[in-house]
Short mmCIF file of C-alpha atoms and ligand atoms in Angstrom, two decimals:
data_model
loop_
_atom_site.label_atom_id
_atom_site.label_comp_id
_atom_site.label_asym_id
_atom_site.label_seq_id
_atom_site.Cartn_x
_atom_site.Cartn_y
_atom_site.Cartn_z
CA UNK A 1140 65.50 54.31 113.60
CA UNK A 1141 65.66 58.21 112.86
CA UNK A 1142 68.10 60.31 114.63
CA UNK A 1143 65.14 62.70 115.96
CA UNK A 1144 63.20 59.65 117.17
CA UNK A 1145 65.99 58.65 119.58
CA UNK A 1146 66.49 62.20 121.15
CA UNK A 1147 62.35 61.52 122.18
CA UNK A 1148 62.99 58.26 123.70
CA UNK A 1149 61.14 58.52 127.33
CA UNK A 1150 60.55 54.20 128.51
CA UNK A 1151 61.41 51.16 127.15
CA UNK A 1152 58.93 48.33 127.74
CA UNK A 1153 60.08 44.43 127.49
CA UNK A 1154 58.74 44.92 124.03
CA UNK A 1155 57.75 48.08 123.47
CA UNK A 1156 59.28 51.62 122.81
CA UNK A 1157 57.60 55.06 124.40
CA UNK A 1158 58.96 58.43 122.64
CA UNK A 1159 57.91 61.77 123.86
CA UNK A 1160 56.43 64.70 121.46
CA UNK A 1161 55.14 67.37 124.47
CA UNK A 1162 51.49 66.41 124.81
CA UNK A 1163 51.80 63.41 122.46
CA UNK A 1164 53.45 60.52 122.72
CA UNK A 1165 54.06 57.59 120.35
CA UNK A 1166 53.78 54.05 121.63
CA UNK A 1167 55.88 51.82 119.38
CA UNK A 1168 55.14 47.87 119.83
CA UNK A 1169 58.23 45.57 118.55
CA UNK A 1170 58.04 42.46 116.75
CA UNK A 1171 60.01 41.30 120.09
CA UNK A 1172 58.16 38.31 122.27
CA UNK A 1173 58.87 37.27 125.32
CA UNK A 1174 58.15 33.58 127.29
CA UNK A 1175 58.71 32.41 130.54
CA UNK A 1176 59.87 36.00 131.78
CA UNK A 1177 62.79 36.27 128.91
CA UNK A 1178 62.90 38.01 125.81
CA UNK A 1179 63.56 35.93 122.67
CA UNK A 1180 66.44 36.39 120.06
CA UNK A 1181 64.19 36.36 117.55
CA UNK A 1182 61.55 38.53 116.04
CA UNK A 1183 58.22 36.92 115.11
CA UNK A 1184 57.23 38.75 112.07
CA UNK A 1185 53.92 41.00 112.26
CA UNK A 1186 53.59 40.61 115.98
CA UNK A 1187 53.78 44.57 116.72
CA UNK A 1188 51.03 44.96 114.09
CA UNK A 1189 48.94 42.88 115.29
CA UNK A 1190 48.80 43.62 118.95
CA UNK A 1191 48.69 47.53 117.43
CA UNK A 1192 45.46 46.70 114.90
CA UNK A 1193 44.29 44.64 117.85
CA UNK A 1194 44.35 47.96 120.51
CA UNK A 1195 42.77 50.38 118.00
CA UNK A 1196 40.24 47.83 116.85
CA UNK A 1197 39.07 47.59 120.99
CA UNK A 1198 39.91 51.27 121.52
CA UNK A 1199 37.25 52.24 118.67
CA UNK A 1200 34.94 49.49 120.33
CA UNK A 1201 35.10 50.52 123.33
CA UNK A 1202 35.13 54.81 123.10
CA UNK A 1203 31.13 54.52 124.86
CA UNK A 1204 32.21 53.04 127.56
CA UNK A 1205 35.29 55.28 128.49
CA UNK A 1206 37.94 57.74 126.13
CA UNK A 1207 41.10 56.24 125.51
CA UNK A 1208 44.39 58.09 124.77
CA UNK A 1209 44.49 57.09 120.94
CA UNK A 1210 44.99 59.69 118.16
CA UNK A 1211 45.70 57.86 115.03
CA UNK A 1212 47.53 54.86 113.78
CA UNK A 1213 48.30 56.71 110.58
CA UNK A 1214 52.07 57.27 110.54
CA UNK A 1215 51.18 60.36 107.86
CA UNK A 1216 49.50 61.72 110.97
CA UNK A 1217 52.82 62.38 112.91
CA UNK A 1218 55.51 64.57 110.33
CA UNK A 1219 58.11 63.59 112.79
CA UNK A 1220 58.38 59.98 111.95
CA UNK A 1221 56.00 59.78 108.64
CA UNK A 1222 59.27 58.82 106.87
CA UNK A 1223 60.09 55.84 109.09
CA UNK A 1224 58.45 52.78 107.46
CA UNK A 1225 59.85 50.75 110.02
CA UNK A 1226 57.14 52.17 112.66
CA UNK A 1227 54.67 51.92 109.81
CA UNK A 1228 51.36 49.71 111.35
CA UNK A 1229 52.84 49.24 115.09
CA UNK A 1230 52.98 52.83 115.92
CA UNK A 1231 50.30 54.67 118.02
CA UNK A 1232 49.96 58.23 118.42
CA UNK A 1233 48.68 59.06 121.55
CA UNK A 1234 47.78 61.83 124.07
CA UNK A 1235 49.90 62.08 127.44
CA UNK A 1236 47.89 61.50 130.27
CA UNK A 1237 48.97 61.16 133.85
CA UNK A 1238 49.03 57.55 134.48
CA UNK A 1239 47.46 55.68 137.81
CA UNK A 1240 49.96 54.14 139.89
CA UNK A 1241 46.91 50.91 139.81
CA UNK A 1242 47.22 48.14 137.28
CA UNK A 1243 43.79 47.15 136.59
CA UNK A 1244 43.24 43.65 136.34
CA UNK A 1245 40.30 41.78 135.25
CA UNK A 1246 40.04 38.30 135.71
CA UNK A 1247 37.16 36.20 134.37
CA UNK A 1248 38.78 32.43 134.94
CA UNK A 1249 41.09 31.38 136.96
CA UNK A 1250 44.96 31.25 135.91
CA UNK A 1251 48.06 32.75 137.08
CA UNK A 1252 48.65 34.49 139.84
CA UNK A 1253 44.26 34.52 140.61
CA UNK A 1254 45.08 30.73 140.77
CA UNK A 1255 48.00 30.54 143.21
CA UNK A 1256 46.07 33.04 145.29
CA UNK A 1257 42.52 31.03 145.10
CA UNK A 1258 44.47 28.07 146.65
CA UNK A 1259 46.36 29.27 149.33
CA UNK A 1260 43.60 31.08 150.79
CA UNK A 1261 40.06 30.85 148.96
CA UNK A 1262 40.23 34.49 147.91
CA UNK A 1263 41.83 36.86 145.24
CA UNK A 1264 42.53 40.43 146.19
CA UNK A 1265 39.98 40.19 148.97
CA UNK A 1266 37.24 38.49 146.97
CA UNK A 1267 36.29 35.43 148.55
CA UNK A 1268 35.13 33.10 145.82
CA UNK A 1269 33.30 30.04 146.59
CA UNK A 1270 35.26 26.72 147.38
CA UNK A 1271 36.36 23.29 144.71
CA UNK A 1272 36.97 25.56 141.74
CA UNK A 1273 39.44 24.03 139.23
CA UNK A 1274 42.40 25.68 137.65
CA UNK A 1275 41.46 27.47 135.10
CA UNK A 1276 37.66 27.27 135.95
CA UNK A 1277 35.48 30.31 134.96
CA UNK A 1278 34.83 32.28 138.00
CA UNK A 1279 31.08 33.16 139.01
CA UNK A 1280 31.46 36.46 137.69
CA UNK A 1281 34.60 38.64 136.82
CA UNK A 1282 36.26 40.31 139.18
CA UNK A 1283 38.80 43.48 139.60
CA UNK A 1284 41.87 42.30 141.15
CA UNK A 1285 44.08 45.81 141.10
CA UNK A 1286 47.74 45.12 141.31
CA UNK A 1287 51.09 47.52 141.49
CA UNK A 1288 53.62 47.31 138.98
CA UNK A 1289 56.99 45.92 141.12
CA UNK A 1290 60.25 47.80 140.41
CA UNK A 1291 61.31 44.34 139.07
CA UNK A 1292 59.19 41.36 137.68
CA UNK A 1293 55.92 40.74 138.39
CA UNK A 1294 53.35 43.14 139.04
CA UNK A 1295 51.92 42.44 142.81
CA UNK A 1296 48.17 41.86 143.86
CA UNK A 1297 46.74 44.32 145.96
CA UNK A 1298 43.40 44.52 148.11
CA UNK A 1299 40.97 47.05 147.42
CA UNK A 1300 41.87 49.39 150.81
CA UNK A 1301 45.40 49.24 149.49
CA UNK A 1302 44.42 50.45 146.08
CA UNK A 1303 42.59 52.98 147.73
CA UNK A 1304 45.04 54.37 149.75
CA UNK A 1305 46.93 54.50 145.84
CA UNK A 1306 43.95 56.78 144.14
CA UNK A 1307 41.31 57.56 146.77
CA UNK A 1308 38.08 55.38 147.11
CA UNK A 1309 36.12 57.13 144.61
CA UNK A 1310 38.34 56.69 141.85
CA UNK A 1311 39.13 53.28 142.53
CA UNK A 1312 35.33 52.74 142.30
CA UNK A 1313 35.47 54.38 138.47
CA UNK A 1314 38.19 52.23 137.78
CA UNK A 1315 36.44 48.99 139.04
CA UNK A 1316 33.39 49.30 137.27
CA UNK A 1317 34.53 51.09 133.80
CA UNK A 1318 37.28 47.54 133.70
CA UNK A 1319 34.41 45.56 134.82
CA UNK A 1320 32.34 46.46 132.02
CA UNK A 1321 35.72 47.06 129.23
CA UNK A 1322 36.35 43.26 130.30
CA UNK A 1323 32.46 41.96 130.03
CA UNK A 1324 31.92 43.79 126.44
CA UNK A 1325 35.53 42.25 124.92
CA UNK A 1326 35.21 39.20 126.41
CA UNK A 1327 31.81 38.39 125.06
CA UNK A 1328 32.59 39.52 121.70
CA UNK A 1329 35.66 37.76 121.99
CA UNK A 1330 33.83 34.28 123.08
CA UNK A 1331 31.47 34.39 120.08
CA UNK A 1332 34.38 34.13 117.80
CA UNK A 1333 36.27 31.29 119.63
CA UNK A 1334 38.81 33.24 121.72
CA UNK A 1335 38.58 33.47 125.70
CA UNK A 1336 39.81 36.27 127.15
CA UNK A 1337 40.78 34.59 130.39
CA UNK A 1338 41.89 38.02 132.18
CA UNK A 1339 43.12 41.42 130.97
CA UNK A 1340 45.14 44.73 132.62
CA UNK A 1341 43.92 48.02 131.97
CA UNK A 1342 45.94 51.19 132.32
CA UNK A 1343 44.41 54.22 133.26
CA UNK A 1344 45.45 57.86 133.34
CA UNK A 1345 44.23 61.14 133.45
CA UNK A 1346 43.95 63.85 130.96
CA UNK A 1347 44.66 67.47 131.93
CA UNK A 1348 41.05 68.17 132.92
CA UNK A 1349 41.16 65.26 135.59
CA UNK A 1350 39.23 63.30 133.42
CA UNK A 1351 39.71 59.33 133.42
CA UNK A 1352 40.89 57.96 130.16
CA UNK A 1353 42.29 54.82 128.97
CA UNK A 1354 45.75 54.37 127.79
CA UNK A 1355 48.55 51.87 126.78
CA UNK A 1356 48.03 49.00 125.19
CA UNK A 1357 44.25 46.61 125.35
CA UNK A 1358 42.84 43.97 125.14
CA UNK A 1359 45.99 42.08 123.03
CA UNK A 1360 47.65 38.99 123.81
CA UNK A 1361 50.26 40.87 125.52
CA UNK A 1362 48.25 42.34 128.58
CA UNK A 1363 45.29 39.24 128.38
CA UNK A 1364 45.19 35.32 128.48
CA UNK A 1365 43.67 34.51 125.38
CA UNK A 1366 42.68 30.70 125.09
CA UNK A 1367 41.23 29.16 121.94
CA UNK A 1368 37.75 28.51 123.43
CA UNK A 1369 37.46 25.01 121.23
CA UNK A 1370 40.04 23.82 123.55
CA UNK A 1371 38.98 24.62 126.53
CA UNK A 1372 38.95 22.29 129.83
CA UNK A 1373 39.13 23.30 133.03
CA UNK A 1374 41.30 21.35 135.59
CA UNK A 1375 44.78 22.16 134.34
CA UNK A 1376 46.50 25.08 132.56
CA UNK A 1377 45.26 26.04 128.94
CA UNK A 1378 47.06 26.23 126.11
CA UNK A 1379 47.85 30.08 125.60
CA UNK A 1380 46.36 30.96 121.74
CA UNK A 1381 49.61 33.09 120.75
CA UNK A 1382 52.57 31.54 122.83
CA UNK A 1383 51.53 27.94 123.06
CA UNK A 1384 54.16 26.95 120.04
CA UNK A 1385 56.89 28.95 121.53
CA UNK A 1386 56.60 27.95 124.90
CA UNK A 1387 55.91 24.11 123.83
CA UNK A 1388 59.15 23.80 122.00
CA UNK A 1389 61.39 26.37 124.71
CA UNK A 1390 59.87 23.07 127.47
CA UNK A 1391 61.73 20.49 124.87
CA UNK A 1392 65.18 22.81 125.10
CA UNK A 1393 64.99 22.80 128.37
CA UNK A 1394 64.54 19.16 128.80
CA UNK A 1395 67.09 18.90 126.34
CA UNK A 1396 69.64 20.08 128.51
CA UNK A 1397 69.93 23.30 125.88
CA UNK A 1398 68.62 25.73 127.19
CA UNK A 1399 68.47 26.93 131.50
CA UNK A 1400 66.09 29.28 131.36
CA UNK A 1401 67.61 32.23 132.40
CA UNK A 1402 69.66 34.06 129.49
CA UNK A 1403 68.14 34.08 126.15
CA UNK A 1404 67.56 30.83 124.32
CA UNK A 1405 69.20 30.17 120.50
CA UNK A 1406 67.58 31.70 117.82
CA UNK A 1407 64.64 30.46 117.36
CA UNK A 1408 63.77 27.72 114.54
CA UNK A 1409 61.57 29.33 111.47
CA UNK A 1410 59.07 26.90 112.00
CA UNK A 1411 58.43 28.22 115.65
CA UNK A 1412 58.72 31.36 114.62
CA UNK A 1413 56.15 30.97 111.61
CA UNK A 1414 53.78 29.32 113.72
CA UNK A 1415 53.48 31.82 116.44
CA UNK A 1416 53.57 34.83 113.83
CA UNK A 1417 50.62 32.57 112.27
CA UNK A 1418 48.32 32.37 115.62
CA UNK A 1419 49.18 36.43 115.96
CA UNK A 1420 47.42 36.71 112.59
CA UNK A 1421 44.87 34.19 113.09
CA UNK A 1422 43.55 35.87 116.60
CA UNK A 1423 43.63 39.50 114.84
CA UNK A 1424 41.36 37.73 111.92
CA UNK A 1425 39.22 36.24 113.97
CA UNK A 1426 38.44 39.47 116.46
CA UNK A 1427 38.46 41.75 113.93
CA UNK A 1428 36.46 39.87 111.51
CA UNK A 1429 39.37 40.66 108.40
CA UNK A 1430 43.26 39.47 107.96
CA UNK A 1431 46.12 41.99 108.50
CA UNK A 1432 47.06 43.92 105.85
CA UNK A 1433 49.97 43.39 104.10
CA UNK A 1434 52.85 45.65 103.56
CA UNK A 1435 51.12 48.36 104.46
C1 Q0Z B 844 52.69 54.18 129.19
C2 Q0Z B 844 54.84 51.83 128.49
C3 Q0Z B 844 57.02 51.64 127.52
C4 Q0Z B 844 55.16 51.39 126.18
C5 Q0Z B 844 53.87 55.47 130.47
N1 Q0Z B 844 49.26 58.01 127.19
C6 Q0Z B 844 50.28 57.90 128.08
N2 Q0Z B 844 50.66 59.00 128.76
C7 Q0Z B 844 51.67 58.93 129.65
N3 Q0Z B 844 52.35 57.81 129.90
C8 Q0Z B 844 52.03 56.67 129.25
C9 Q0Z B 844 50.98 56.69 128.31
CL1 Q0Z B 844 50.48 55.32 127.45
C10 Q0Z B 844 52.81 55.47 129.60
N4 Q0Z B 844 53.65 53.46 129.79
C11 Q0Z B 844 53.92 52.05 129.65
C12 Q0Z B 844 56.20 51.86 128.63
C13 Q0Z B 844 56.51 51.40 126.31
C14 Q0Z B 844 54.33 51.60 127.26
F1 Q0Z B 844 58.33 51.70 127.65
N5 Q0Z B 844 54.37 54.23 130.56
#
């Protein structure tokens, strides 16, 4: 990485890198993957590309909805770093906003925390849903389930009069329906080409008018459940479309009495590895309708 590009650093993500240029920033996504909370030793080649193509590809989808915080994808667009073919692809220039202290989750089945929640008491961030649904069962309709990033781990669930008291009832109105109807458009689109988009987290901020834009990353396999839909059976968990090979062979470790779950596994085998990078590829070809570019 350049010299001048570490003097910018401002956040480090579990995977991603956030660099400051005044009202700009640039949102760098890693080739890095995570699985069962833990960060692997190994890269999976073309993974921050793809989740990058995958953002702007919903970001210029999705612009009539609400405005997002992207600029450009084209490193030639930012002098700083234009030299740095490393970023080249994964990189997004974007405009600082002021972010919401409100993750907004939209969930349109039922997995993950939605599930745990469903059966211990029937309802998910105060909506009660009707009774005997299975896991991963589609829900009646989608619903906003607002949650607050924890200082460590997971992100909590929140009720709606909590998220309120967070941004003001108005605003969390806004943000309800604008990732109501972000969530119904992608998923849709998403279902007709044999991905489900299971449930999703938006990130909203505001520009310096006090308008409400969209930022970070969306839509990827990163912030959504994506299942491959000509799998799909409700009644137990689905098989995730991007991690399933990773997280199928990091199970055999375990059992293997090689692995305990907590510090980072071996490297991983290039078969693993090409797999997953494969099903990265194959969900950004199938979405966008054309394979990744190569090189670049
Ligand atoms: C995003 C994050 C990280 C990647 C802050 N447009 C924006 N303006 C101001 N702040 C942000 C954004 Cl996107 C912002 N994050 C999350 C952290 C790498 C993204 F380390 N945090």
């Amino acid at each position: 990485m350049s010299e001048r590009l570490s003097e910018l650093h401002e956040a480090s993500g579990k995977v991603r890198e956030l660099y400051s240029f005044g009202e700009r920033m640039l949102l760098v996504t890693s080739d890095r993957m995570s699985a069962f909370d833990v960060v692997m030793p190994t890269d999976i080649p073309d993974k921050g590309r793809v989740l990058t193509g995958l953002s702007k590809f919903w970001f210029d989808r999705t612009g009539d909805i609400v405005r997002n915080h992207l600029i450009s994808v084209e490193l030639a667009d930012f002098p700083e770093v234009a030299r740095d073919h490393e970023l080249a692809g994964r990189s997004m220039l974007v405009e600082r906003l002021t972010m919401l202290p409100v993750e907004c989750v939209v969930r349109g089945y039922l997995a993950g925390s939605g599930w745990k929640d469903y059966q211990a008491a029937g309802a998910i961030c105060g909506h009660d849903l009707p009774p005997g649904l299975p896991e991963s069962g589609q829900l009646p309709y989608p619903i906003f389930t607002p949650a607050t990033k924890a200082t460590e781990g997971h992100d909590i669930n929140i009720d709606l009069e909590t998220a309120a008291v967070l941004v003001g009832q108005e605003r969390l109105e806004q943000l309800e329906r604008i990732s109501l109807d972000l969530y119904l458009e992608a998923a849709a689109y998403a279902l007709e080409r044999g991905i489900i988009i299971a449930d999703t987290k938006f990130e909203f901020g505001l520009d310096a008018d006090g308008g409400l834009v969209l930022g970070d990353e969306a839509l990827t396999p990163d912030s959504s459940r994506f299942w491959p839909a000509d799998r799909y059976k409700p009644g137990s968990s689905q098989p995730s479309f991007d991690k399933q090979p990773l997280r199928d062979y990091l199970v055999e470790l375990r059992k293997a009495g090689q692995w305990n779950g907590d510090a980072p596994p071996p490297a991983l085998p290039a078969a693993v590895v090409a797999a997953t990078s494969a099903r990265y590829l194959e969900a950004f070809r199938l979405l966008t309708g054309a394979p990744l570019e190569v090189g670049q």
